[in-house]
Amino acid sequence: MSTTEQRVAIVTGAARGIGAATAVRLAAEGRAVAVLDLDEAACKDTVGKITAAGGKAVAVGCDVSDAEQVAAAVERVASELGAPTVLVNNAGVLRDNLLFKMSETDWDTVMNVHLRGAFLMSRACQKHMVDAKFGRIVNLSSSSALGNRGQVNYSAAKAGLQGFTKTLAIELGKFGVTANAVAPGFIATDMTAATAERVGMGFEDFQAAAATQIPVQRVGTPEDIANAIAFFTGEAAGFVSGQVLYVAGGPLC
Ligand SMILES: NC(=O)c1ccc[n+]([C@@H]2O[C@H](COP(=O)([O-])OP(=O)(O)OC[C@H]3O[C@@H](n4cnc5c(N)ncnc54)[C@H](O)[C@@H]3O)[C@@H](O)[C@H]2O)c1
C-alpha cells in the first residue's frame, strides 16, 4: 500500500469506555475505524463522534467469541473500509466471584470473550496484515493479570493475553506486524461502575478509595489508555513488539 492511503483499524468493544476513546483517538490519528461491538446500534455514538470530527468510521455488530460472526465482520470491514491492518482487542466482560462460588459459565464466558475473542479477531485480520506487510495488534490486558481477589477467571484471561501477545510478536514480526499489550489499572468506565455497584459502594466513593492506592493519586480515564494504544499502533512503533505496558498511574510490573 502507498503511505498516502488511509490505514484501517478495528477496535472491538468500542461502543463505550476504553474502546470508544480508542476508536476516537485512532480516527484523530488518521485511521479509518471500524467501531465493533455486540450491538451495531450501540456503536452509533462512537461513530457519530468520529464523523462529526471529520473522520471515517463504520459501526459493526459482532460477538468476538463467535467464529462465523468474526469472519463476516472482518470481511465486511475489508470491503467497506479496506484491509484492516490495525487491530485493538479491547472487548471485555467481568464475571467476578471467589473461586468456590465461581460457576463454569462465569469461567467460560470470560475466557471466550477475552482469549477466544482476541484469537479469532487476530487470526481473521492477520492475512490482511501479512498481505500489506504491515500490522499493529494491541491486546487489552490488565493489572489483574498479576492476581486479584475474586477474579480468578479474569486474571487468568488477562495473563493469558500477555503470552498470546508475545507469541503473536514472534510469529508475525517477519511480516511487519507488531503485537503489544496495554495493561490498565483502575479506569473509570461502566465496567468499574458495575464493580462499585456489586460491592455496594457509590461510584464516586469507589474511585476516591482506589485513588488513594495509586501513586499519581487519581484513577485513570479511557483517554489515558487510548494514548498508549495510539503509540503502539503508530507508524513509528515498528521496532516495539511483544511488550506489556502497565498504564496504571504507577509501577506494577
Ligand atoms: N476499566 C478498567 O478499569 C479496566 C482495567 C483493566 C483492563 N480493562 C480492560 O479494558 C477493556 C475495556 O474495558 P472497559 O472498562 O472500557 O469496559 P466496558 O464494559 O465499559 O466496555 C466493554 C465493551 O466490550 C463490549 N463487549 C463485551 N463482550 C463482547 C463481545 N463478546 N463481543 C464484542 N464486544 C463485546 C461491551 O458491549 C462493551 O461495549 C476490557 O478488555 C477490560 O477488561 C479495563
Coordinates of C-alpha atoms and ligand atoms in Angstrom, one line a residue:
M1 CA 0.0 0.0 0.0
S2 CA 1.2 3.5 -0.6
T3 CA 1.8 5.6 2.5
T4 CA -0.8 8.1 1.5
E5 CA -3.6 5.5 1.7
Q6 CA -5.6 5.6 4.9
R7 CA -4.9 2.6 7.2
V8 CA -8.0 0.8 8.6
A9 CA -8.3 0.0 12.3
I10 CA -10.8 -2.3 14.0
V11 CA -11.4 -1.6 17.7
T12 CA -13.5 -4.3 19.5
G13 CA -15.8 -3.3 22.4
A14 CA -15.8 0.2 21.0
A15 CA -19.4 1.2 21.8
R16 CA -18.2 2.7 25.1
G17 CA -15.4 3.1 27.6
I18 CA -11.8 2.4 26.7
G19 CA -12.8 1.1 23.2
A20 CA -14.8 4.2 22.4
A21 CA -12.0 6.5 23.4
T22 CA -9.5 4.4 21.4
A23 CA -11.7 4.5 18.3
V24 CA -12.0 8.3 18.5
R25 CA -8.2 8.7 19.1
L26 CA -7.2 6.4 16.3
A27 CA -9.5 8.2 13.9
A28 CA -7.9 11.5 15.0
E29 CA -4.6 9.9 14.1
G30 CA -5.9 9.5 10.6
R31 CA -7.2 5.9 10.7
A32 CA -10.5 4.8 9.2
V33 CA -12.1 3.0 12.1
A34 CA -14.5 0.0 12.4
V35 CA -16.3 0.5 15.7
L36 CA -17.2 -3.1 16.6
D37 CA -19.4 -4.2 19.5
L38 CA -22.1 -6.7 20.3
D39 CA -24.9 -4.4 19.2
E40 CA -24.4 -2.4 16.0
A41 CA -26.9 0.3 17.1
A42 CA -24.9 0.8 20.3
C43 CA -21.8 1.8 18.2
K44 CA -23.6 4.8 16.7
D45 CA -22.4 7.3 19.4
T46 CA -18.8 6.5 18.8
V47 CA -19.2 6.6 15.0
G48 CA -21.0 9.9 15.3
K49 CA -18.2 11.5 17.4
I50 CA -15.6 10.4 14.7
T51 CA -17.6 11.6 11.7
A52 CA -18.5 14.9 13.4
A53 CA -14.8 15.5 13.8
G54 CA -14.3 14.8 10.1
G55 CA -13.1 11.2 10.4
K56 CA -14.2 8.0 8.8
A57 CA -15.9 5.2 10.7
V58 CA -18.5 2.4 10.4
A59 CA -20.5 0.5 13.1
V60 CA -20.1 -3.2 13.1
G61 CA -22.2 -5.6 15.2
C62 CA -20.3 -8.7 16.2
D63 CA -19.7 -11.1 19.1
V64 CA -16.0 -11.6 19.1
S65 CA -16.3 -15.0 20.6
D66 CA -18.3 -16.3 17.6
A67 CA -16.0 -17.5 14.7
E68 CA -18.6 -17.0 12.0
Q69 CA -19.5 -13.5 13.1
V70 CA -15.9 -12.6 13.4
A71 CA -15.1 -13.8 9.8
A72 CA -18.1 -12.0 8.5
A73 CA -17.3 -8.8 10.4
V74 CA -13.7 -8.7 9.2
E75 CA -14.7 -9.3 5.6
R76 CA -17.3 -6.5 5.8
V77 CA -14.7 -4.1 7.2
A78 CA -12.3 -5.1 4.4
S79 CA -14.9 -4.4 1.7
E80 CA -16.4 -1.2 3.2
L81 CA -13.2 0.5 4.6
G82 CA -10.3 -1.5 3.2
A83 CA -7.9 -4.2 4.6
P84 CA -7.8 -3.9 8.4
T85 CA -4.1 -3.7 9.4
V86 CA -4.6 -2.2 12.9
L87 CA -6.5 -4.3 15.5
V88 CA -7.3 -3.4 19.1
N89 CA -8.6 -6.4 21.0
N90 CA -10.5 -4.5 23.7
A91 CA -13.9 -6.2 24.1
G92 CA -14.2 -7.5 27.7
V93 CA -16.5 -8.6 30.4
L94 CA -16.3 -9.4 34.1
R95 CA -17.9 -12.3 35.9
D96 CA -16.2 -11.8 39.3
N97 CA -16.6 -14.3 42.1
L98 CA -14.5 -16.1 44.7
L99 CA -13.2 -19.5 43.4
F100 CA -15.6 -21.6 45.5
K101 CA -18.6 -19.7 44.2
M102 CA -17.5 -19.3 40.6
S103 CA -19.6 -21.2 38.0
E104 CA -18.3 -22.9 34.9
T105 CA -20.3 -20.4 32.9
D106 CA -18.6 -17.5 34.7
W107 CA -15.2 -19.1 33.8
D108 CA -16.1 -19.9 30.2
T109 CA -17.7 -16.5 29.4
V110 CA -14.6 -14.6 30.4
M111 CA -12.3 -17.0 28.6
N112 CA -14.4 -16.8 25.5
V113 CA -14.7 -13.0 25.2
H114 CA -11.1 -12.1 26.1
L115 CA -9.0 -15.1 24.9
R116 CA -11.1 -16.7 22.2
G117 CA -12.2 -13.3 21.0
A118 CA -8.6 -12.0 20.7
F119 CA -7.6 -15.2 19.0
L120 CA -10.4 -15.2 16.4
M121 CA -10.1 -11.5 15.6
S122 CA -6.3 -11.7 15.3
R123 CA -6.5 -14.8 13.1
A124 CA -9.1 -13.2 10.8
C125 CA -7.1 -9.9 10.5
Q126 CA -3.6 -11.3 10.1
K127 CA -3.9 -12.3 6.5
H128 CA -4.7 -8.7 5.6
M129 CA -1.7 -7.5 7.7
V130 CA 0.6 -10.1 6.1
D131 CA -0.6 -9.1 2.6
A132 CA 0.1 -5.4 3.4
K133 CA 3.4 -6.3 5.1
F134 CA 2.2 -4.0 7.9
G135 CA 0.2 -4.6 11.0
R136 CA -0.4 -3.4 14.5
I137 CA -2.2 -5.6 17.1
V138 CA -2.8 -4.3 20.6
N139 CA -4.4 -6.5 23.2
L140 CA -6.0 -5.2 26.4
S141 CA -4.5 -7.0 29.4
S142 CA -5.0 -5.6 33.0
S143 CA -3.2 -5.1 36.3
S144 CA -5.4 -8.0 37.4
A145 CA -3.1 -10.3 35.3
L146 CA -0.8 -10.1 38.4
G147 CA -3.6 -11.6 40.6
N148 CA -6.8 -10.0 42.0
R149 CA -9.1 -11.4 44.6
G150 CA -12.4 -12.5 43.1
Q151 CA -11.1 -12.5 39.6
V152 CA -9.5 -16.0 39.0
N153 CA -11.2 -16.1 35.6
Y154 CA -10.3 -12.6 34.5
S155 CA -6.7 -12.7 35.9
A156 CA -6.1 -15.9 34.0
A157 CA -7.5 -14.5 30.8
K158 CA -5.5 -11.2 31.1
A159 CA -2.3 -13.1 31.9
G160 CA -3.1 -15.4 29.0
L161 CA -3.3 -12.4 26.7
Q162 CA 0.2 -11.4 27.6
G163 CA 1.5 -14.8 26.4
F164 CA -0.7 -14.6 23.4
T165 CA 0.8 -11.1 22.6
K166 CA 4.4 -12.2 22.9
T167 CA 3.7 -15.2 20.6
L168 CA 2.0 -13.1 18.0
A169 CA 5.0 -10.8 18.1
I170 CA 7.4 -13.8 17.4
E171 CA 5.2 -15.3 14.7
L172 CA 4.2 -12.2 12.8
G173 CA 7.3 -9.9 13.2
K174 CA 8.8 -11.0 9.8
F175 CA 5.7 -9.7 8.1
G176 CA 6.0 -6.2 9.5
V177 CA 3.3 -6.9 12.2
T178 CA 3.9 -5.9 15.8
A179 CA 1.8 -7.1 18.8
N180 CA 1.8 -5.4 22.2
A181 CA -0.4 -5.4 25.3
V182 CA -1.6 -2.5 27.3
A183 CA -2.4 -3.4 30.9
P184 CA -4.6 -0.7 32.5
G185 CA -5.0 -0.2 36.2
F186 CA -8.3 1.3 37.6
I187 CA -10.0 3.2 34.7
A188 CA -13.4 5.0 35.3
T189 CA -15.8 3.2 32.9
D190 CA -19.1 1.3 33.1
M191 CA -17.1 -1.8 33.9
T192 CA -15.7 -0.3 37.2
A193 CA -19.0 1.4 37.9
A194 CA -20.6 -2.0 37.8
T195 CA -18.0 -3.4 40.2
A196 CA -18.7 -0.5 42.6
E197 CA -22.4 -1.4 42.4
R198 CA -21.6 -5.1 43.0
V199 CA -19.7 -4.3 46.2
G200 CA -22.3 -1.8 47.4
M201 CA -20.4 1.4 47.0
G202 CA -21.2 4.7 45.2
F203 CA -19.0 5.1 42.2
E204 CA -17.5 8.4 43.4
D205 CA -16.5 6.8 46.8
F206 CA -15.2 3.8 45.0
Q207 CA -13.0 5.9 42.7
A208 CA -11.8 8.1 45.7
A209 CA -10.8 4.9 47.6
A210 CA -9.0 3.5 44.6
A211 CA -7.1 6.8 44.0
T212 CA -5.5 6.7 47.5
Q213 CA -3.8 3.4 46.5
I214 CA -2.5 4.9 43.2
P215 CA 0.9 6.8 43.2
V216 CA -0.5 9.6 41.0
Q217 CA -3.5 9.8 43.3
R218 CA -6.2 9.6 40.7
V219 CA -8.0 6.9 38.8
G220 CA -7.4 6.6 35.0
T221 CA -9.6 7.8 32.1
P222 CA -10.3 5.9 28.9
E223 CA -8.2 8.6 27.1
D224 CA -5.1 7.6 29.3
I225 CA -5.4 4.1 27.8
A226 CA -6.1 5.4 24.3
N227 CA -2.9 7.4 24.4
A228 CA -0.8 4.3 25.0
I229 CA -2.7 2.4 22.3
A230 CA -2.1 5.2 19.8
F231 CA 1.7 4.9 20.4
F232 CA 1.7 1.1 19.8
T233 CA -0.4 1.4 16.7
G234 CA 1.6 4.3 15.3
E235 CA 3.7 4.1 12.1
A236 CA 6.8 4.9 14.2
A237 CA 6.4 2.0 16.6
G238 CA 7.6 -0.8 14.2
F239 CA 10.5 -1.8 16.4
V240 CA 8.4 -2.1 19.6
S241 CA 6.9 -5.6 19.8
G242 CA 5.9 -8.2 22.3
Q243 CA 5.8 -5.7 25.2
V244 CA 3.3 -5.3 28.0
L245 CA 2.8 -1.7 29.2
Y246 CA 1.2 -1.1 32.5
V247 CA -0.8 2.1 32.4
A248 CA -1.9 2.4 36.0
G249 CA -0.6 5.7 37.5
G250 CA 2.4 3.9 39.0
P251 CA 4.6 0.9 38.6
L252 CA 3.1 -2.6 38.8
C253 CA 5.5 -4.9 37.0
Ligands
LIG1 N1 -12.0 -0.3 33.3 C1 -10.9 -0.8 33.9 O1 -10.5 -0.4 35.0 C2 -10.0 -1.8 33.1 C3 -8.8 -2.2 33.7 C4 -8.0 -3.1 33.1 C5 -8.4 -3.7 31.9 N2 -9.6 -3.3 31.3 C6 -10.0 -3.9 30.0 O2 -10.2 -2.9 29.1 C7 -11.2 -3.3 28.1 C8 -12.3 -2.3 28.0 O3 -12.8 -2.1 29.4 P1 -13.9 -1.0 29.7 O4 -13.7 -0.6 31.1 O5 -14.0 0.0 28.6 O6 -15.2 -1.9 29.7 P2 -16.8 -1.6 29.3 O7 -17.6 -2.7 30.0 O8 -17.1 -0.2 29.6 O9 -16.8 -1.9 27.7 C9 -16.6 -3.1 27.2 C10 -17.2 -3.2 25.8 O10 -17.0 -4.6 25.3 C11 -18.2 -5.0 24.7 N3 -18.2 -6.5 24.6 C12 -18.4 -7.3 25.6 N4 -18.4 -8.6 25.2 C13 -18.3 -8.5 23.8 C14 -18.3 -9.5 22.8 N5 -18.4 -10.8 23.0 N6 -18.1 -9.0 21.5 C15 -18.0 -7.7 21.2 N7 -18.0 -6.8 22.2 C16 -18.2 -7.2 23.5 C17 -19.3 -4.4 25.6 O11 -20.6 -4.5 24.9 C18 -18.8 -3.1 25.9 O12 -19.2 -2.1 25.0 C19 -11.6 -4.7 28.6 O13 -10.9 -5.7 28.0 C20 -11.3 -4.7 30.1 O14 -11.1 -6.0 30.6 C21 -10.4 -2.3 31.9

